Structures are given as structure tokens and as C-alpha cells.
Short mmCIF file of C-alpha atoms and ligand atoms in Angstrom, two decimals:
data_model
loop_
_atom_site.label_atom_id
_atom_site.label_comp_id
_atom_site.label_asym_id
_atom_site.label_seq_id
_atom_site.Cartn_x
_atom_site.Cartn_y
_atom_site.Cartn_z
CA UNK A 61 182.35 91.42 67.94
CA UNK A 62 182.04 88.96 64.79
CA UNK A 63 184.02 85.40 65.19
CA UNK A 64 182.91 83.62 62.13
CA UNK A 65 181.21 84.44 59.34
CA UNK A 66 179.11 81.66 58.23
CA UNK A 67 175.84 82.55 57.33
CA UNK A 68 176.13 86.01 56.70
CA UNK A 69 173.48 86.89 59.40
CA UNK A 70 176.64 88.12 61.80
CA UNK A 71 176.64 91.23 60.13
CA UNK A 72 174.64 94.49 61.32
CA UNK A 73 174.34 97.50 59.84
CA UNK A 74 177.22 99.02 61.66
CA UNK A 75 179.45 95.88 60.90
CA UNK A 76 178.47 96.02 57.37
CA UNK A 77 179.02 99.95 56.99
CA UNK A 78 182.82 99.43 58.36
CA UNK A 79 183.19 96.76 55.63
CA UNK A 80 182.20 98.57 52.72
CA UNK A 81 184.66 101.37 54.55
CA UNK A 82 187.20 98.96 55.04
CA UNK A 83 186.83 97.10 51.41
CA UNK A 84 187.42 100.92 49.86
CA UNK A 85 190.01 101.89 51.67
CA UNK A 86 191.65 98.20 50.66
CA UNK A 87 190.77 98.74 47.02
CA UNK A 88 192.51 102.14 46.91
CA UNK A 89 195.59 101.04 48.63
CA UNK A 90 196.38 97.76 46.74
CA UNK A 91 200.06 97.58 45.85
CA UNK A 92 200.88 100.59 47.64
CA UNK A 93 204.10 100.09 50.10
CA UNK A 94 201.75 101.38 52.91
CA UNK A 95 198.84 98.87 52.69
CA UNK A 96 198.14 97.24 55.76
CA UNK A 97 199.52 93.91 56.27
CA UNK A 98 197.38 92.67 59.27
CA UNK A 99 198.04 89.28 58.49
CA UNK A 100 201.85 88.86 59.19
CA UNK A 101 202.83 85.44 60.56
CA UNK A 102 199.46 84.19 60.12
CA UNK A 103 198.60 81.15 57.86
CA UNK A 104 195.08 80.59 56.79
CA UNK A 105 193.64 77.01 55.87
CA UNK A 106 191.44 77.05 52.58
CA UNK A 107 189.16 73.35 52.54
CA UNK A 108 187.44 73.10 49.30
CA UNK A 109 185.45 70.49 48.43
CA UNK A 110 183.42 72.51 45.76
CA UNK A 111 185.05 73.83 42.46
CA UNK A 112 186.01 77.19 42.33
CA UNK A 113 188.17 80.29 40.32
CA UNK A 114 186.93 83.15 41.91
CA UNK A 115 186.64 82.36 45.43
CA UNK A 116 190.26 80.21 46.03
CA UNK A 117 192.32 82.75 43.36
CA UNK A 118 191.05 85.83 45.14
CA UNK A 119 191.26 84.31 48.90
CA UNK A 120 195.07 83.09 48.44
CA UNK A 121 196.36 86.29 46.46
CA UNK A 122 194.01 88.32 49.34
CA UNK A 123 195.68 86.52 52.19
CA UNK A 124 199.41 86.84 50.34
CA UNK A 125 198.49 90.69 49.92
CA UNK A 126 197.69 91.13 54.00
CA UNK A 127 201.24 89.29 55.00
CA UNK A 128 199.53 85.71 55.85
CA UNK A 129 200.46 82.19 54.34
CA UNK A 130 197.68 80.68 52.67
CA UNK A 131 197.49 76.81 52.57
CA UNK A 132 194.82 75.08 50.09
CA UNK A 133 193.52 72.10 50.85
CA UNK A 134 191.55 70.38 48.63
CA UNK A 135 189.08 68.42 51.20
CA UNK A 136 189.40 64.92 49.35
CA UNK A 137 192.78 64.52 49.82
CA UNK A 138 192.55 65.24 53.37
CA UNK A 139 192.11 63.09 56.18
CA UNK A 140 188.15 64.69 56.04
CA UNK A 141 188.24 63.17 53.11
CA UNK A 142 188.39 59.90 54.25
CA UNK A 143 186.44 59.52 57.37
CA UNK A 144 188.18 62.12 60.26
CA UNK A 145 185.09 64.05 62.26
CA UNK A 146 184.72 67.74 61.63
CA UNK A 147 185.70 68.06 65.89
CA UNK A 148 188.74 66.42 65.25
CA UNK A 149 189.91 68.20 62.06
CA UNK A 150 188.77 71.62 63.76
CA UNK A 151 190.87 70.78 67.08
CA UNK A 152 193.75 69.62 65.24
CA UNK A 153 194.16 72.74 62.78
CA UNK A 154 193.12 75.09 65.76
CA UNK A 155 196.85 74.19 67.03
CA UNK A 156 198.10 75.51 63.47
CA UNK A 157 196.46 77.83 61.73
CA UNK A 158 195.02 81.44 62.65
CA UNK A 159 192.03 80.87 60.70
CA UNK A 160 190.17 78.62 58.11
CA UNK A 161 187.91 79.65 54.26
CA UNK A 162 185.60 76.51 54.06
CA UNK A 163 183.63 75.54 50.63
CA UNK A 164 181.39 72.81 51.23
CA UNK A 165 177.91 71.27 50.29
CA UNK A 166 176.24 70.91 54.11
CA UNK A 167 175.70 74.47 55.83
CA UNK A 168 175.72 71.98 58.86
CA UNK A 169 179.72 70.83 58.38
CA UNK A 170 180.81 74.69 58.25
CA UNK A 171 178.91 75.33 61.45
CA UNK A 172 180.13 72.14 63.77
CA UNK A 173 183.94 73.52 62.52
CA UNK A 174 183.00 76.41 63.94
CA UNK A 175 181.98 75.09 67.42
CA UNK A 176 184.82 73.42 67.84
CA UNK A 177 187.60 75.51 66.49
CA UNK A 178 189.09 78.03 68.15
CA UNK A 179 189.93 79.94 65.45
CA UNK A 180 187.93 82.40 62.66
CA UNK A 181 185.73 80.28 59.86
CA UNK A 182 184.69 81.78 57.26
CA UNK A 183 182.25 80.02 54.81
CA UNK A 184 183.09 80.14 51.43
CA UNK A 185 179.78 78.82 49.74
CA UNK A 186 177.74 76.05 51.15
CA UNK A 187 174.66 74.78 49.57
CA UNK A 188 172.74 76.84 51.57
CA UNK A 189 174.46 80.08 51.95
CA UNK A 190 177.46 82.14 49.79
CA UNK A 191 177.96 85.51 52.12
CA UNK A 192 181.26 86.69 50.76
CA UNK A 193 179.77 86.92 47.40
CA UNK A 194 176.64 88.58 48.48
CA UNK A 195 178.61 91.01 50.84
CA UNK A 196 180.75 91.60 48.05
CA UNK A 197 177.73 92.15 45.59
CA UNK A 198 176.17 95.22 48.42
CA UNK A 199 179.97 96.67 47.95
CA UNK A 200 179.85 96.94 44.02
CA UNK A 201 176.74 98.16 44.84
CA UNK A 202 177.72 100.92 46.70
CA UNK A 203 180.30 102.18 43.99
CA UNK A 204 177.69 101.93 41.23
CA UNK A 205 175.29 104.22 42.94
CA UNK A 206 177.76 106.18 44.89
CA UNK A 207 176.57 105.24 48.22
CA UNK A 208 173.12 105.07 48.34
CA UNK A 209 170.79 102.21 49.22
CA UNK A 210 167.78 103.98 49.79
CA UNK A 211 165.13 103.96 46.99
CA UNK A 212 167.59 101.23 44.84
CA UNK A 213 165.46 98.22 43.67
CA UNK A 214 167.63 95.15 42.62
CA UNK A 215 165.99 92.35 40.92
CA UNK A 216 166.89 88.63 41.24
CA UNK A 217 165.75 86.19 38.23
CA UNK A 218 165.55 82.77 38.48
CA UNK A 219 166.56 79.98 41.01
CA UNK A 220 165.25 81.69 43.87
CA UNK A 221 165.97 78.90 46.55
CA UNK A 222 169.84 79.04 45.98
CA UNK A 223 172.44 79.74 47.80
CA UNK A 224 173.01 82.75 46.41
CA UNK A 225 169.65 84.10 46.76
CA UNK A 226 169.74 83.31 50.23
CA UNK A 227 172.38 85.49 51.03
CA UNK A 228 171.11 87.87 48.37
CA UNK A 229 167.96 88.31 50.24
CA UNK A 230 169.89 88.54 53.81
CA UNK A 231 172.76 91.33 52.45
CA UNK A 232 170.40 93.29 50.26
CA UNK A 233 167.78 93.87 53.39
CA UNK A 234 170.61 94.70 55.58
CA UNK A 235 172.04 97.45 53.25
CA UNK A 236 168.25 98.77 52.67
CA UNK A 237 167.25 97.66 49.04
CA UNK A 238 164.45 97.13 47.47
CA UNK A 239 164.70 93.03 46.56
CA UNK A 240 162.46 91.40 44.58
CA UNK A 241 162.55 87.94 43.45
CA UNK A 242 161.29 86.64 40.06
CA UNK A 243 161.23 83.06 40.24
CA UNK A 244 158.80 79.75 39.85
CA UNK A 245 156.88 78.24 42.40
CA UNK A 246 159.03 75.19 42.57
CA UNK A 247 162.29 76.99 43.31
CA UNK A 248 160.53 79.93 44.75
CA UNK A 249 162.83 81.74 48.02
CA UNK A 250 162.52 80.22 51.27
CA UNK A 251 160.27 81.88 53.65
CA UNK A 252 161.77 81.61 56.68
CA UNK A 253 165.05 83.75 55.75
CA UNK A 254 162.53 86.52 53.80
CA UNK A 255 161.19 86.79 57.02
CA UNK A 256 163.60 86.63 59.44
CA UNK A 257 166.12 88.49 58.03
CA UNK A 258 166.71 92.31 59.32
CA UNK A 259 167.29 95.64 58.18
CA UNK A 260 166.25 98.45 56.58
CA UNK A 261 165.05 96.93 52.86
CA UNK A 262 162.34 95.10 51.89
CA UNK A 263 162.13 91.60 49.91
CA UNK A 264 159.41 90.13 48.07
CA UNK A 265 158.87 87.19 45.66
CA UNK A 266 156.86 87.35 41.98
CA UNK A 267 156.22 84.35 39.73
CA UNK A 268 156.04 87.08 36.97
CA UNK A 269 159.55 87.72 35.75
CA UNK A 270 158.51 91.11 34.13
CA UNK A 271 157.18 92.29 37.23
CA UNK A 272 160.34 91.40 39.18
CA UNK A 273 162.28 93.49 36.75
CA UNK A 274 160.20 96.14 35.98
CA UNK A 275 161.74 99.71 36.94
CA UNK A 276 164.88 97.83 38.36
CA UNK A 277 168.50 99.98 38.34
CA UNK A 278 170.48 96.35 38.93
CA UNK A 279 168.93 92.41 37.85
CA UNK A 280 171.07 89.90 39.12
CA UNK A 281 170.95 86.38 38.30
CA UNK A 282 172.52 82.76 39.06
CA UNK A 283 173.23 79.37 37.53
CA UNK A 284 170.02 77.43 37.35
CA UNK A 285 171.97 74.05 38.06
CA UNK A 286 173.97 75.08 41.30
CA UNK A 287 176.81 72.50 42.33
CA UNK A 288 175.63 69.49 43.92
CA UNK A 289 171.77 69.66 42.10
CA UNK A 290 173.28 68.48 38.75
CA UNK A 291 171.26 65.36 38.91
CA UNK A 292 168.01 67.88 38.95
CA UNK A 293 169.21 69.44 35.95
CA UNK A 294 166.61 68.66 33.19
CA UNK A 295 163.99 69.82 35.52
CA UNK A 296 165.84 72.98 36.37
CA UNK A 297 166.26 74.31 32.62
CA UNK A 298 162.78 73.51 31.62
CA UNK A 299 161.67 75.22 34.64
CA UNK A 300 163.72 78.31 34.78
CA UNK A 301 163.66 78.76 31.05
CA UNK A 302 160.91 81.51 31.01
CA UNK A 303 163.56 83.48 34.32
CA UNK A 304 166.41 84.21 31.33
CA UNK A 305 168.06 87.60 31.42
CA UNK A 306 167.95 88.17 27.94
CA UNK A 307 167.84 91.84 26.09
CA UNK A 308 163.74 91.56 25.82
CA UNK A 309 163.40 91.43 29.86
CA UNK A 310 165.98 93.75 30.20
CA UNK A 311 163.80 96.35 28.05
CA UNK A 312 161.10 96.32 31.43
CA UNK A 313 164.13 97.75 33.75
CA UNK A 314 165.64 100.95 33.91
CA UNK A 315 167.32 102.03 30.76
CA UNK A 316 170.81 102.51 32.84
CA UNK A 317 169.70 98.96 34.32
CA UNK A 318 173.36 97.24 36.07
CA UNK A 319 173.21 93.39 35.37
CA UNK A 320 175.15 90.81 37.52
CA UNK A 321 175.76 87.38 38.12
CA UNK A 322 178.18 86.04 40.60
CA UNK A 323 180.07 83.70 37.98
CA UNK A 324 180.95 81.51 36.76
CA UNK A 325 177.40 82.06 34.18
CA UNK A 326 175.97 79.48 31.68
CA UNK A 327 175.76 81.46 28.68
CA UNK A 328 172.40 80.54 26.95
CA UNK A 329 170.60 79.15 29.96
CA UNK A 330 170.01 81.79 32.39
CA UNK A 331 171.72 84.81 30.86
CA UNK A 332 172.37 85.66 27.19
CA UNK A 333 176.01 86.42 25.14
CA UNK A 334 174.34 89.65 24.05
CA UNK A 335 173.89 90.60 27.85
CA UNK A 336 176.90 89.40 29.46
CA UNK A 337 178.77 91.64 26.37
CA UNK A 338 176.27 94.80 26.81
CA UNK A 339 177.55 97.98 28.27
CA UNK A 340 174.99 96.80 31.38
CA UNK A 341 176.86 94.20 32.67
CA UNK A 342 178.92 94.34 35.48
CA UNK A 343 179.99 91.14 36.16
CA UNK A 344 183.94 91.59 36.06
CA UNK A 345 183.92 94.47 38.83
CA UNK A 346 181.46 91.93 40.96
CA UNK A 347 184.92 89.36 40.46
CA UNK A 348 187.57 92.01 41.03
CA UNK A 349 185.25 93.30 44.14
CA UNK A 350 185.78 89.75 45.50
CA UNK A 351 189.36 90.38 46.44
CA UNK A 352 189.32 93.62 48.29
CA UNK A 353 185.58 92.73 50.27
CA UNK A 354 187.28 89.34 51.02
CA UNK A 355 190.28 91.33 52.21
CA UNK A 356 188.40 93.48 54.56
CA UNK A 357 186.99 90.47 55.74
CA UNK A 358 190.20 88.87 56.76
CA UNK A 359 190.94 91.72 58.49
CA UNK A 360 188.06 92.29 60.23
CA UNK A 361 188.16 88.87 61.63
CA UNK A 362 191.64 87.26 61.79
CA UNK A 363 193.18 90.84 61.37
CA UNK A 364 192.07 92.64 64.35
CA UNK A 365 190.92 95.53 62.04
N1 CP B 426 181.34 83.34 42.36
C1 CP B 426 182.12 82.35 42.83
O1 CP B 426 182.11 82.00 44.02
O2 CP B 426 182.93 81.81 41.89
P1 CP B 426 183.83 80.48 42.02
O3 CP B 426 182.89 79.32 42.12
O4 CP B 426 184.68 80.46 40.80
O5 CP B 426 184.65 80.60 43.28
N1 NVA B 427 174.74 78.93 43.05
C1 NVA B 427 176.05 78.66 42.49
C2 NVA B 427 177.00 79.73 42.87
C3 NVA B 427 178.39 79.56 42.31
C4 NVA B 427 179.33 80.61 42.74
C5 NVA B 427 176.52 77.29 42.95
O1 NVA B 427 176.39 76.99 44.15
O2 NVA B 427 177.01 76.52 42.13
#
């Protein structure tokens, strides 16, 4: 049974199949007067110390939808914010809330709430790891190819050592894709979670961005100046440049090739107008998806679901 989700490495294959159920089943019954309201009389913290649209707008209408209260609190005008410990800020809303959304920059901060709340955490993005995006990204997924996994290759350009690829690499070996990573040596994806991550898919890493993409049905791709590395920026973009998901790499893939990109995108750095605007994008069901995967997480953890 799952407490917390904060690296995204909770999830098995059973846990994951009952969340792509779950996530449907949410989807279809939005709005409807019989849509489960698990989280009645509940109110759910949200500490953001990151930027976000997707993540807070589709958490608080999510936890509204299920019955709960959500409270936002933006982490520098907290107490946090000023000096209180992560133990004492995790006892003291333990005695309020029924669970807490955390968006951070230390992987570290979202694990120490964790051990000392007694409530559900669920990481929201940390620099290390984003898991309700990636679980999210295996559910759009899913619809695309209507249900299967097996024999699916998704390619990944660019910044290969974000968080997003991190929990790209974790979510898309669970579920049983092909992964391949097209990204430079300097940002190249860390070794330890290729390796240690579980499941039925396979991942692998290429320098060669044609290769990564070649035969692909989906290409994903990230910002190449995640939050928090904006002082590496210059290096980034001169790095990543030859990683853009423009129409000529797109022309290696599959003709019926999906692309996506968790948002928000830099339009000219690593993704092109032309392909954000091309029937192959898919980026606005990735956001929508958001809500109802983020919903089925709620439920599965603070909703007794
Ligand atoms: N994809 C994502 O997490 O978007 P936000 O930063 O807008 O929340
Ligand atoms: N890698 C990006 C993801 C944004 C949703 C960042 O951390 O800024």
C-alpha cells in the first residue's frame, strides 16, 4: 500500500495499471452528479516554491472536484520561508491537513516532510524528480495507442539529466516502452536510475539525435533551462541546440509520430512553432490529462480508493 508518492518509484505495475483504470474512469465521469467525491471534509496543503500553471490550477480544481478544500501556500510567505525546519512544519500541518502537494528545488526537503508527517506527500516537481507529470504522460499514452505498451518506442530529445527525464525513464520502463534518450554527453541521463529502475521496457541513451528518433510513434521533449539552472543557461542552449524537435527530425520518426512536451515549452529553443501547431502534437491532452491522473492520485492515496 502506497503512502507518498515522491519519487515515482512507489508505483508497480499493478499500482500503475489501477491508475490508468482509475484516471479513465475519472475522466469519463467529470461533472457527472455521480462522480466520486472521496475527498469530503478533507483539506489538502499545496507548498510551492517553484512557478507553476499546470500543476497548482489542475491540483486545486482536482481536489475541489473530489469534495476536499485545497489551501495554497506559496512557501515564501510561510514560516518555511523564513527559517522553520521541514520536522516542524510537517508535525504542525500533520494536526491539520489530510494531506500535502509539495513543489520544491531539493528532492531531499520533499522526502524529510515525508518522514515526519503523518499524512500523504505527494511531490509535485523537485529538481530531481516530476512523477505526476510522467505518470500522467504513460496515461495519454495509453489513450493514444489504445492500451498497448508493448512494441511502443518513445523518444526523449534533449536535456537528458532533468527532472523530467528522470521520471520519464522510471514511468516509461514500468509501463513497458521502448525509451530512448537523445541527448549530449554533458547532460546525458543519469545511470544509476537507467539502471535501477524496473519493469517491463527498456531505456537506452544516444548522443545521435536521429538515432533516438528514428522509427519513434511519440518524441517527447523538455525545457533546456529547467527552473533553478537559469544561471547555466548560455551553456545549455549552445549545447542542446543540435536536440531541437523541429519538422526535419521529426521526418526520421514514424509518419503518425505523437510529439509532447510537459509545458510550459520555449518555442524556438527546444521545440519549433511549426511543431507545437502540427497535427502531431499532443501537448494540450498531456495538460488536460494532468487533472484526471492527478485525481486518481488523490484518491488513491488520501482517498482510500
Ligand atoms: N508541466 C508542469 O508541471 O507545468 P507547470 O510548471 O505549469 O505546473
Ligand atoms: N524540467 C522543467 C519541467 C517544468 C514542468 C523544470 O523543472 O523547469
Amino acid at each position: 500500500m502506497m503512502k507518498h508518492l515522491l519519487t515515482g518509484e512507489e508505483f508497480d505495475e499493478e499500482s500503475l495499471r489501477k491508475l490508468i483504470a482509475l484516471s479513465s474512469s475519472l475522466k469519463a465521469t467529470r461533472g457527472k452528479p455521480y462522480a466520486p467525491r472521496p475527498l469530503e471534509g478533507k483539506s489538502i496543503g499545496m507548498i510551492f516554491a517553484k512557478s507553476s500553471t499546470r500543476t497548482r490550477v489542475s491540483f486545486e480544481v482536482g481536489i475541489h472536484e473530489l469534495g476536499g478544500q485545497p489551501i495554497y501556500l506559496d512557501q515564501s510567505k510561510t514560516q518555511m520561508g523564513r527559517g522553520e525546519t521541514v520536522p516542524d512544519t510537517a508535525r504542525v500541518l500533520s494536526r491539520y491537513l489530510h494531506g500535502i502537494v509539495i513543489r520544491t528545488y531539493a528532492q531531499s526537503e520533499v522526502e524529510e516532510l515525508a518522514r515526519y508527517a503523518t499524512m500523504p506527500i505527494i511531490n509535485a516537481l523537485t529538481d530531481e524528480f516530476h512523477p505526476c507529470q510522467a505518470l500522467t504522460d504513460i496515461f495519454t499514452i495509453y489513450e493514444k495507442t489504445g492500451g498497448v505498451f508493448n512494441g511502443i518506442k518513445m523518444a526523449y530529445l534533449g536535456d537528458g539529466s532533468s527532472n523530467m527525464a528522470n521520471s520519464l525513464m522510471q514511468a516509461s520502463k514500468l509501463a513497458g516502452l521502448e525509451f530512448v534518450i537523445g541527448a549530449p554527453c554533458e547532460f546525458r541521463p543519469d545511470p544509476t536510475i537507467m539502471n535501477r529502475q524496473v519493469g517491463p521496457g527498456s531505456i537506452a541513451w544516444t548522443e545521435d539525435p536521429v538515432k533516438a528518433v528514428e522509427n519513434a510513434d511519440f518524441i517527447y521533449t523538455d525545457v533546456w533551462v529547467s527552473m533553478g539552472f537559469e544561471k547555466e543557461s548560455e551553456e545549455r542552449i549552445r549545447v542542446l541546440k543540435p536536440y531541437q524537435l523541429n519538422m526535419d527530425i521529426l521526418k526520421h520518426a514514424k509518419p503518425d509520430v505523437k510529439v509532447m512536451h510537459c509545458l510550459p515549452a520555449h518555442r524556438g529553443e527546444e521545440i519549433t512553432d511549426e511543431v507545437m501547431e502540427s497535427e502531431h502534437s499532443i501537448v494540450f491532452d498531456e495538460a488536460e490529462n494532468r487533472l484526471h491522473v492527478q485525481k486518481a492520485i488523490m484518491c488513491m492515496l488520501i482517498g482510500g480508493m
